[in-house]
Coordinates of N, CA, C and O in Angstrom, one line a residue:
M1 N -19.5 -6.3 -23.5 CA -19.4 -5.0 -22.7 C -18.6 -5.4 -21.4 O -17.8 -4.6 -20.9
I2 N -19.0 -6.5 -20.8 CA -18.5 -6.8 -19.5 C -17.0 -7.1 -19.7 O -16.0 -6.8 -18.8
A3 N -16.7 -7.9 -20.7 CA -15.2 -8.0 -21.1 C -14.4 -6.9 -21.3 O -13.1 -6.6 -20.9
H4 N -15.0 -5.9 -22.0 CA -14.3 -4.8 -22.1 C -14.1 -3.8 -20.9 O -13.0 -3.4 -20.5
V5 N -14.9 -3.9 -20.0 CA -14.7 -3.1 -18.7 C -13.9 -4.0 -18.0 O -13.1 -3.3 -17.1
S6 N -13.7 -5.2 -17.9 CA -12.9 -6.0 -17.2 C -11.3 -5.8 -17.7 O -10.4 -5.7 -16.9
Q7 N -11.3 -5.8 -18.8 CA -9.8 -5.4 -19.6 C -9.4 -4.1 -19.2 O -8.3 -3.7 -18.9
L8 N -10.5 -3.1 -19.3 CA -10.1 -1.8 -18.8 C -9.6 -1.6 -17.4 O -8.6 -0.9 -16.9
W9 N -10.3 -2.3 -16.6 CA -10.1 -2.3 -15.2 C -8.8 -3.1 -14.9 O -7.9 -2.3 -14.1
C10 N -8.4 -4.3 -15.5 CA -7.1 -4.8 -15.4 C -6.0 -3.9 -15.9 O -4.8 -3.7 -15.1
R11 N -6.0 -3.2 -17.2 CA -5.2 -2.4 -17.5 C -4.8 -1.2 -16.5 O -3.6 -0.6 -16.2
S12 N -5.8 -0.7 -16.0 CA -5.8 0.5 -15.0 C -5.1 0.0 -13.8 O -4.3 0.8 -13.2
A13 N -5.5 -1.2 -13.2 CA -4.8 -1.7 -12.1 C -3.4 -2.0 -12.2 O -2.7 -1.7 -11.2
V14 N -2.8 -2.3 -13.4 CA -1.6 -2.6 -13.6 C -0.7 -1.4 -13.6 O 0.2 -1.1 -13.3
A15 N -1.4 -0.2 -14.4 CA -0.9 0.9 -14.4 C -0.5 1.7 -13.2 O 0.3 2.3 -12.6
L16 N -1.7 1.6 -12.3 CA -1.7 2.2 -10.8 C -0.8 1.4 -10.0 O 0.3 2.0 -9.4
K17 N -0.6 0.0 -10.2 CA 0.3 -0.6 -9.3 C 1.7 -0.4 -9.7 O 2.5 -0.1 -8.8
R18 N 2.1 -0.1 -10.9 CA 3.4 0.1 -11.4 C 3.6 1.6 -10.8 O 4.7 2.1 -10.4
L19 N 2.7 2.7 -10.8 CA 2.8 3.8 -10.4 C 3.3 4.1 -8.8 O 4.1 4.4 -8.2
L20 N 2.4 3.1 -8.1 CA 2.6 3.1 -6.7 C 4.0 2.5 -6.6 O 4.6 2.9 -5.4
N21 N 4.3 1.3 -7.1 CA 5.5 0.7 -6.9 C 6.7 1.5 -7.2 O 7.7 1.7 -6.5
L22 N 6.5 2.4 -8.2 CA 7.7 3.6 -8.7 C 7.7 4.4 -7.6 O 8.8 4.9 -7.2
L23 N 6.8 4.9 -6.9 CA 6.8 5.8 -6.0 C 7.4 5.4 -4.9 O 8.2 6.2 -4.1
A24 N 7.0 4.4 -4.4 CA 7.6 3.5 -3.1 C 9.0 3.4 -3.1 O 9.9 3.6 -2.4
G25 N 9.4 3.0 -4.5 CA 11.0 2.7 -4.6 C 11.6 3.9 -4.8 O 12.8 4.1 -4.2
L26 N 11.0 5.1 -5.4 CA 11.6 6.5 -5.2 C 11.9 6.7 -4.0 O 12.9 7.4 -3.4
M27 N 10.9 6.5 -3.1 CA 11.0 7.0 -1.6 C 12.0 6.4 -0.8 O 12.8 7.0 -0.1
L28 N 12.1 4.9 -1.2 CA 13.5 4.2 -0.5 C 14.6 4.7 -1.2 O 15.5 4.8 -0.4
L29 N 14.9 5.1 -2.4 CA 16.1 5.6 -2.9 C 16.4 6.9 -2.1 O 17.5 7.2 -1.8
L30 N 15.5 7.7 -2.1 CA 15.6 8.9 -1.4 C 15.9 8.8 0.1 O 17.1 9.6 0.8
M31 N 15.4 7.9 0.8 CA 15.7 7.8 2.1 C 17.2 7.3 2.4 O 17.8 7.6 3.2
M32 N 17.6 6.4 1.3 CA 19.1 6.0 1.3 C 20.0 7.1 1.1 O 20.9 7.2 1.7
L33 N 19.7 7.9 0.1 CA 20.4 9.2 -0.1 C 20.6 10.1 1.3 O 21.6 10.4 1.5
I34 N 19.6 10.4 1.8 CA 19.4 11.2 2.9 C 20.1 10.5 4.0 O 20.8 11.2 4.6
T35 N 20.2 9.4 4.2 CA 20.8 8.6 5.2 C 22.3 8.7 5.0 O 23.0 9.0 5.8
A36 N 22.7 8.7 3.6 CA 24.1 8.6 3.1 C 24.7 10.1 3.6 O 25.8 10.2 4.1
V37 N 23.9 11.1 3.0 CA 24.3 12.5 3.1 C 24.2 12.6 4.6 O 25.2 13.6 5.2
D38 N 23.3 12.4 5.5 CA 23.4 12.4 6.9 C 24.7 11.8 7.7 O 25.4 12.6 8.4
V39 N 24.9 10.6 7.4 CA 26.1 9.9 7.9 C 27.6 10.7 7.7 O 28.2 10.9 8.3
V40 N 27.7 11.1 6.2 CA 28.8 11.9 5.9 C 28.9 13.1 6.6 O 30.0 13.4 6.8
G41 N 27.8 13.7 6.3 CA 27.8 15.0 7.3 C 28.1 15.0 8.7 O 28.8 16.0 9.3
R42 N 27.5 14.0 9.2 CA 27.6 13.9 10.8 C 29.2 13.3 11.1 O 29.7 14.0 11.9
Y43 N 29.7 12.6 10.5 CA 31.2 11.8 11.0 C 32.4 12.7 10.1 O 33.3 12.6 10.5
L44 N 32.1 13.2 8.9 CA 33.2 13.9 8.4 C 33.1 15.3 8.7 O 34.4 15.8 8.9
F45 N 32.1 16.0 8.8 CA 31.9 17.5 8.9 C 31.4 17.9 10.2 O 31.3 19.2 10.4
N46 N 31.0 17.1 10.9 CA 30.4 17.2 12.3 C 29.2 18.1 12.2 O 28.7 18.7 13.3
T47 N 28.4 18.0 11.0 CA 27.2 18.5 11.0 C 26.1 17.8 10.3 O 26.1 17.4 9.2
P48 N 25.3 17.1 11.1 CA 24.2 16.3 10.4 C 23.5 17.1 9.5 O 23.2 18.3 9.8
L49 N 22.6 16.4 8.8 CA 21.5 16.9 8.0 C 20.4 17.2 8.7 O 19.9 16.4 9.5
V50 N 20.2 18.6 8.8 CA 19.0 19.0 9.6 C 17.6 18.5 9.1 O 17.3 18.6 7.8
G51 N 16.8 17.8 10.0 CA 15.6 17.3 9.5 C 15.6 16.0 8.7 O 14.7 15.6 8.2
G52 N 16.9 15.4 8.7 CA 17.1 14.0 7.7 C 16.1 13.0 8.3 O 15.4 12.4 7.7
S53 N 16.2 13.0 9.8 CA 15.4 12.0 10.4 C 14.0 12.1 10.0 O 13.2 11.1 9.9
E54 N 13.5 13.2 10.3 CA 12.1 13.6 10.0 C 11.5 13.3 8.5 O 10.5 12.7 8.4
L55 N 12.5 13.7 7.5 CA 12.2 13.1 6.2 C 12.1 11.8 6.0 O 11.0 11.1 5.2
I56 N 12.9 11.1 6.7 CA 13.0 9.5 6.6 C 11.7 9.0 7.3 O 11.1 8.1 6.7
E57 N 11.3 9.6 8.5 CA 10.0 9.1 9.1 C 8.8 9.2 8.0 O 8.2 8.3 7.9
I58 N 8.7 10.3 7.5 CA 7.7 10.8 6.6 C 7.6 9.7 5.2 O 6.7 9.3 4.9
M59 N 8.9 9.3 4.7 CA 9.0 8.8 3.6 C 8.9 7.3 3.9 O 8.2 6.6 3.1
L60 N 9.1 7.0 5.0 CA 9.0 5.5 5.4 C 7.4 5.2 5.7 O 7.1 4.2 5.0
A61 N 6.6 6.0 6.3 CA 5.3 5.7 6.4 C 4.7 5.8 4.8 O 3.8 4.8 4.6
A62 N 5.2 6.8 4.1 CA 4.6 7.0 2.9 C 4.8 5.7 2.1 O 4.0 5.0 1.2
S63 N 6.0 5.1 2.0 CA 6.4 4.1 1.2 C 5.8 2.7 1.6 O 5.4 1.8 0.7
I64 N 5.6 2.5 2.9 CA 4.7 1.4 3.4 C 3.4 1.3 3.1 O 2.9 0.2 2.3
F65 N 2.8 2.5 3.0 CA 1.5 2.5 2.7 C 1.2 2.5 0.9 O 0.1 2.1 0.8
L66 N 2.2 3.1 0.4 CA 2.1 3.0 -1.1 C 2.2 1.7 -1.5 O 1.4 1.5 -2.6
I67 N 2.8 0.8 -0.9 CA 2.9 -0.5 -1.5 C 1.7 -1.4 -1.0 O 1.7 -2.5 -1.2
L68 N 1.0 -1.0 0.2 CA 0.1 -1.7 0.6 C -0.9 -2.4 -0.4 O -1.3 -3.6 -0.3
P69 N -1.5 -1.6 -1.5 CA -2.4 -2.3 -2.3 C -1.8 -3.4 -3.2 O -2.4 -4.4 -3.4
T70 N -0.7 -3.3 -3.5 CA 0.2 -4.4 -4.0 C 0.2 -5.5 -3.4 O 0.0 -6.6 -4.0
I71 N 1.0 -5.2 -2.3 CA 0.8 -6.5 -1.4 C -0.4 -7.3 -1.2 O -0.5 -8.4 -1.1
T72 N -1.4 -6.6 -0.9 CA -2.8 -7.1 -0.8 C -3.2 -7.8 -2.2 O -3.8 -8.9 -1.9
W73 N -3.0 -7.3 -3.3 CA -3.2 -8.0 -4.3 C -2.8 -9.4 -4.8 O -3.2 -10.3 -5.0
R74 N -1.2 -9.2 -4.2 CA -0.5 -10.3 -4.7 C -0.5 -11.5 -3.3 O -0.1 -12.5 -3.3
Q75 N -1.4 -10.9 -2.4 CA -1.7 -11.8 -1.2 C -0.4 -12.2 -0.6 O -0.1 -13.2 -0.4
E76 N 0.4 -11.2 -0.1 CA 1.9 -11.4 0.4 C 2.0 -10.9 1.9 O 2.9 -10.8 2.4
H77 N 0.8 -10.9 2.5 CA 0.6 -10.8 3.9 C 1.4 -12.0 4.5 O 1.2 -13.2 4.0
V78 N 1.7 -11.7 5.8 CA 2.1 -12.9 6.6 C 0.9 -13.6 7.0 O -0.1 -13.2 7.5
S79 N 1.2 -15.0 6.7 CA -0.2 -16.1 7.0 C 0.4 -17.3 7.4 O 1.5 -17.8 6.9
V80 N -0.3 -18.0 8.1 CA 0.1 -19.2 8.7 C -1.1 -20.2 8.5 O -2.2 -20.0 8.6
D81 N -0.7 -21.3 7.7 CA -1.7 -22.3 7.2 C -1.5 -23.5 8.1 O -0.8 -24.4 7.7
L82 N -2.3 -23.5 9.1 CA -2.1 -24.6 10.1 C -3.2 -25.9 9.6 O -2.7 -27.0 9.7
I83 N -4.2 -25.3 9.3 CA -5.5 -26.5 8.9 C -5.5 -26.4 7.3 O -6.4 -27.3 6.7
E84 N -5.1 -25.7 6.7 CA -5.3 -25.6 5.2 C -5.3 -26.7 4.4 O -6.2 -27.1 3.3
P85 N -4.4 -27.8 4.6 CA -4.2 -28.8 3.6 C -5.4 -29.9 3.9 O -5.8 -30.6 3.1
W86 N -6.2 -29.7 5.1 CA -7.1 -30.6 5.4 C -8.5 -29.8 5.1 O -9.7 -30.8 5.3
L87 N -8.6 -28.7 4.7 CA -9.8 -28.1 4.5 C -10.4 -28.5 3.1 O -9.4 -28.3 2.1
P88 N -11.6 -28.5 2.8 CA -12.0 -28.7 1.3 C -11.8 -27.4 0.7 O -11.9 -26.3 1.1
R89 N -11.7 -27.5 -0.6 CA -11.5 -26.3 -1.4 C -12.7 -25.2 -1.5 O -12.1 -24.0 -1.2
W90 N -13.9 -25.7 -1.4 CA -14.9 -24.8 -1.4 C -15.0 -24.2 0.1 O -15.3 -23.0 -0.2
L91 N -14.4 -24.8 1.0 CA -14.4 -24.1 2.4 C -13.3 -23.1 2.3 O -13.5 -21.9 2.9
C92 N -12.3 -23.2 1.8 CA -11.2 -22.4 1.7 C -11.5 -21.2 0.9 O -11.2 -20.0 1.2
A93 N -12.3 -21.3 -0.3 CA -12.8 -20.2 -0.9 C -13.8 -19.5 -0.3 O -13.7 -18.1 -0.3
L94 N -14.7 -19.9 0.5 CA -15.7 -19.1 1.4 C -14.8 -18.3 2.4 O -15.0 -17.4 2.7
R95 N -13.9 -18.9 3.1 CA -13.1 -18.5 4.1 C -12.4 -17.2 3.6 O -12.4 -16.1 4.1
D96 N -11.7 -17.3 2.2 CA -11.1 -16.3 1.6 C -12.0 -15.1 1.3 O -11.5 -13.8 1.6
R97 N -13.2 -15.3 0.8 CA -14.1 -14.4 0.4 C -14.5 -13.7 1.8 O -14.6 -12.4 1.7
L98 N -14.7 -14.3 2.8 CA -15.5 -13.6 4.0 C -14.2 -12.7 4.7 O -14.3 -11.6 5.3
Y99 N -12.8 -13.5 4.7 CA -11.9 -12.6 5.0 C -11.7 -11.4 4.1 O -11.4 -10.2 4.8
H100 N -11.7 -11.5 2.9 CA -11.4 -10.3 2.0 C -12.5 -9.1 2.4 O -12.4 -8.1 2.4
L101 N -13.9 -9.7 2.7 CA -15.0 -8.7 3.0 C -14.7 -7.9 4.5 O -14.9 -6.9 4.6
F102 N -14.3 -8.9 5.2 CA -14.0 -8.4 6.7 C -12.9 -7.1 6.5 O -12.8 -6.2 7.1
M103 N -11.7 -7.5 5.6 CA -10.5 -6.4 5.5 C -11.2 -5.3 4.7 O -10.5 -4.4 4.8
T104 N -12.0 -5.4 3.9 CA -12.6 -4.3 3.1 C -13.1 -3.4 4.2 O -12.9 -2.2 4.0
V105 N -14.1 -3.8 5.0 CA -14.6 -3.2 5.8 C -13.6 -2.5 6.8 O -13.8 -1.2 7.1
G106 N -12.7 -3.2 7.2 CA -11.6 -2.6 8.2 C -10.7 -1.6 7.4 O -10.5 -0.5 7.7
S107 N -10.4 -1.8 6.2 CA -9.6 -0.8 5.5 C -10.6 0.4 5.1 O -10.0 1.5 5.4
V108 N -11.7 0.3 5.0 CA -12.6 1.6 4.6 C -12.5 2.3 6.0 O -12.5 3.5 5.9
Y109 N -12.7 1.6 7.0 CA -12.7 2.3 8.4 C -11.7 3.0 8.8 O -11.5 4.2 9.1
M110 N -10.4 2.3 8.4 CA -9.3 2.9 8.6 C -9.0 4.1 7.7 O -8.4 5.2 8.1
A111 N -9.4 4.0 6.6 CA -9.1 4.9 5.6 C -10.0 6.4 6.0 O -9.4 7.5 6.0
M112 N -11.2 5.9 6.5 CA -12.2 7.1 6.6 C -11.6 8.0 8.1 O -11.5 9.0 8.2
T113 N -10.8 6.8 8.9 CA -10.3 7.7 10.2 C -9.1 8.4 9.9 O -8.9 9.5 10.3
V114 N -8.1 7.9 9.1 CA -7.0 8.6 8.7 C -7.4 10.1 7.9 O -6.9 11.1 8.1
W115 N -8.4 9.9 7.2 CA -8.7 10.9 6.3 C -9.4 12.1 7.0 O -9.3 13.4 7.0
K116 N -10.1 11.8 8.1 CA -10.6 12.7 9.3 C -9.2 13.2 10.0 O -9.5 14.5 10.2
L117 N -8.5 12.5 10.4 CA -7.1 13.1 10.9 C -6.3 14.0 10.1 O -6.0 15.1 10.3
A118 N -6.4 13.7 8.8 CA -5.8 14.5 7.8 C -6.5 15.8 7.6 O -6.0 17.0 7.7
D119 N -7.7 15.8 7.7 CA -8.6 17.2 7.4 C -8.4 17.8 8.7 O -8.2 19.3 8.5
R120 N -8.4 17.4 10.0 CA -8.1 18.1 11.1 C -6.7 18.6 11.3 O -6.5 19.8 11.3
A121 N -5.8 17.8 10.4 CA -4.3 18.4 10.5 C -4.0 19.6 9.6 O -3.5 20.4 9.8
A122 N -4.9 19.4 8.5 CA -5.1 20.6 7.5 C -5.6 21.6 8.0 O -5.2 22.9 7.8
R123 N -6.8 21.7 8.7 CA -7.6 22.9 9.5 C -6.7 23.3 10.3 O -6.6 24.6 10.5
Y124 N -5.9 22.8 11.0 CA -5.0 23.4 12.2 C -3.8 23.8 11.6 O -2.8 24.3 12.5
N125 N -3.5 23.5 10.4 CA -2.1 23.8 9.8 C -0.9 23.1 10.7 O 0.2 23.8 11.0
S126 N -1.3 22.0 10.8 CA -0.1 21.1 11.7 C 0.9 20.9 10.6 O 0.9 20.6 9.5
V127 N 2.4 21.2 11.3 CA 3.5 21.0 10.4 C 4.5 20.1 11.3 O 4.4 19.8 12.5
S128 N 5.4 19.6 10.7 CA 6.6 18.7 11.2 C 7.3 19.7 12.1 O 7.6 20.9 11.6
E129 N 8.0 19.2 12.8 CA 8.7 19.9 13.9 C 10.2 20.7 13.2 O 10.1 21.9 13.5
Y130 N 10.9 20.3 12.5 CA 12.0 20.8 12.0 C 11.8 21.5 10.8 O 12.3 22.6 10.4
L131 N 11.4 20.9 9.7 CA 11.2 21.3 8.3 C 9.8 22.0 7.8 O 9.6 22.6 6.9
A132 N 8.9 22.0 9.0 CA 7.5 22.7 8.7 C 7.0 22.1 7.7 O 6.1 22.8 7.0
I133 N 7.0 20.8 7.3 CA 6.1 19.9 6.2 C 4.9 19.9 6.7 O 4.7 19.3 8.0
P134 N 3.9 20.2 6.2 CA 2.4 19.9 6.5 C 2.2 18.5 6.7 O 2.4 17.6 5.8
S135 N 1.8 18.3 8.1 CA 1.4 16.9 8.2 C 0.4 16.2 7.4 O 0.2 15.0 7.3
A136 N -0.6 17.0 6.9 CA -1.8 16.4 6.3 C -1.3 15.8 5.1 O -2.0 14.7 4.8
W137 N -0.3 16.3 4.4 CA 0.2 15.5 3.2 C 0.6 14.0 3.2 O -0.1 13.3 2.7
A138 N 1.3 13.8 4.4 CA 1.6 12.4 4.5 C 0.2 11.5 4.9 O 0.1 10.3 4.3
M139 N -0.7 12.2 5.7 CA -1.9 11.4 6.1 C -2.8 11.4 4.9 O -3.4 10.3 4.8
Y140 N -2.9 12.3 4.1 CA -3.7 12.0 2.8 C -3.3 10.9 1.8 O -3.8 10.2 1.4
I141 N -1.9 10.8 1.8 CA -1.2 9.8 1.0 C -1.6 8.4 1.6 O -2.0 7.5 0.9
I142 N -1.4 8.4 3.1 CA -1.8 7.1 3.8 C -3.4 6.6 3.5 O -3.8 5.8 3.3
G143 N -4.2 7.8 3.5 CA -5.6 7.6 3.5 C -6.0 7.1 1.9 O -6.5 6.2 1.8
I144 N -5.4 7.7 0.9 CA -5.6 7.1 -0.1 C -5.1 5.9 -0.6 O -5.7 5.1 -1.2
S145 N -4.1 5.4 0.1 CA -3.5 4.0 -0.1 C -4.4 3.0 0.6 O -4.7 2.1 0.1
L146 N -5.1 3.6 1.7 CA -5.9 2.7 2.4 C -7.2 2.6 1.6 O -7.9 1.5 1.7
W147 N -7.6 3.5 1.1 CA -8.8 3.5 0.2 C -8.7 2.5 -1.1 O -9.3 1.7 -1.4
L148 N -7.5 2.6 -1.5 CA -7.0 1.7 -2.5 C -7.0 0.3 -2.3 O -7.3 -0.8 -3.1
T149 N -6.4 0.1 -1.0 CA -6.4 -1.3 -0.5 C -7.8 -1.7 -0.2 O -8.1 -2.9 -0.4
A150 N -8.5 -1.1 0.3 CA -10.0 -1.4 0.5 C -10.6 -1.9 -0.9 O -11.4 -2.7 -0.9
L151 N -10.4 -1.1 -1.9 CA -10.9 -1.3 -3.1 C -10.3 -2.6 -3.7 O -11.2 -3.6 -4.4
T152 N -9.2 -2.7 -3.5 CA -8.5 -4.2 -3.8 C -9.2 -5.4 -3.1 O -9.5 -6.2 -3.6
F153 N -9.3 -5.3 -1.6 CA -10.0 -6.3 -0.9 C -11.4 -6.5 -1.5 O -11.8 -7.6 -1.6
L154 N -12.2 -5.3 -2.0 CA -13.5 -5.5 -2.5 C -13.2 -6.3 -3.7 O -14.3 -7.1 -3.9
V155 N -12.7 -6.0 -4.7 CA -12.5 -6.8 -5.9 C -12.2 -8.1 -5.7 O -12.5 -8.9 -6.3
M156 N -11.1 -8.5 -4.7 CA -10.9 -9.9 -4.4 C -12.0 -10.5 -3.7 O -12.3 -11.7 -3.8
T157 N -12.7 -9.7 -3.1 CA -14.1 -10.4 -2.5 C -15.0 -10.9 -3.6 O -15.6 -11.8 -3.8
L158 N -15.2 -10.0 -4.5 CA -16.0 -10.0 -5.5 C -15.6 -11.2 -6.7 O -16.2 -12.0 -7.3
L159 N -14.1 -11.1 -6.8 CA -13.8 -12.1 -8.0 C -13.1 -13.2 -7.5 O -12.9 -14.1 -8.2
G160 N -12.9 -13.2 -6.4 CA -12.0 -14.6 -5.7 C -10.8 -14.4 -5.7 O -10.0 -13.3 -5.6
D161 N -9.9 -15.4 -5.7 CA -8.5 -15.6 -5.7 C -7.9 -14.9 -7.0 O -8.1 -15.6 -8.0
P162 N -7.1 -14.0 -7.0 CA -6.5 -13.3 -8.2 C -5.4 -14.4 -8.7 O -5.3 -14.2 -9.9
E163 N -5.0 -15.2 -8.1 CA -4.1 -16.3 -8.7 C -4.8 -17.1 -9.5 O -4.3 -17.9 -10.5
A164 N -6.1 -17.5 -9.2 CA -6.8 -18.5 -10.1 C -7.4 -17.7 -11.5 O -7.9 -18.3 -12.3
Q165 N -7.4 -16.3 -11.4 CA -8.0 -15.6 -12.8 C -6.8 -15.8 -13.6 O -5.7 -15.8 -13.4
N166 N -7.4 -15.4 -14.9 CA -6.5 -15.4 -16.2 C -6.0 -13.9 -16.1 O -6.6 -13.0 -16.2
T167 N -4.7 -13.9 -16.0 CA -3.9 -12.4 -16.0 C -2.9 -12.8 -17.1 O -2.4 -14.0 -17.5
S168 N -2.5 -11.6 -17.9 CA -1.4 -11.7 -19.0 C -0.3 -11.8 -18.3 O 0.7 -12.1 -19.2
V169 N 0.0 -11.3 -17.2 CA 1.4 -11.4 -16.7 C 1.3 -12.2 -15.4 O 0.7 -11.9 -14.4
T170 N 1.9 -13.4 -15.5 CA 1.7 -14.3 -14.2 C 3.2 -14.6 -13.6 O 2.9 -14.7 -12.4
N171 N 4.2 -14.1 -14.3 CA 5.6 -14.2 -13.7 C 5.9 -12.9 -13.4 O 6.1 -11.7 -14.3
P172 N 6.2 -12.6 -12.0 CA 6.8 -11.2 -11.7 C 8.1 -10.6 -12.6 O 8.0 -9.6 -12.7
A173 N 8.8 -11.6 -12.8 CA 9.9 -11.3 -13.5 C 9.5 -10.8 -15.2 O 10.4 -9.9 -15.4
Q174 N 8.5 -11.0 -15.5 CA 8.1 -10.5 -16.8 C 7.5 -9.0 -16.7 O 7.8 -8.1 -17.7
E175 N 7.2 -8.6 -15.7 CA 6.7 -7.3 -15.5 C 7.8 -6.1 -15.0 O 7.7 -5.1 -15.0
A176 N 8.9 -6.9 -14.4 CA 9.8 -6.0 -14.1 C 10.4 -5.0 -15.0 O 10.5 -3.9 -14.7
P177 N 10.6 -5.4 -16.3 CA 11.1 -4.3 -17.4 C 10.2 -3.2 -17.6 O 10.6 -2.1 -17.8
A178 N 8.9 -3.4 -17.1 CA 8.0 -2.4 -17.4 C 8.1 -1.2 -16.2 O 7.6 -0.3 -16.4
L179 N 8.6 -1.8 -15.1 CA 8.7 -0.8 -14.0 C 9.9 0.2 -14.2 O 10.0 1.3 -14.0

């Protein structure tokens, strides 16, 4: 039973990771296209794209937070290992579990705070300056991404190092065609 639940969890996590990566990539592509249209309009026709910078700001925030759970799972955060080579393996494992637990709590706190701000923005019908895009949408995306990041940290706290786990795809190049 536990093996079945574990397989279901892994498959769901891979599908969610692919979806988040696809959405973040789509946002980057749209930001590139908006920037190109804005530059061409500004320099060739002397009319910049109205609200282009506003769209790019919103999409930049969304793309950063959409990719955060994947970065967390792959442990691609910036880290400095000053004393790592001299610590015993068990102490490194304990340190990592405590770190992941601390980051779980921090991510939950940030997710709750952002969610409250999104609720307030939705209640006040807060919109962006030029295009009148509801601000709550971007905040809800950020909140959901932070909840997923907290869940990722919690799973890492319970399971330990994801690199040490048996995964079906260990080489990032193997999963690229699936994206």
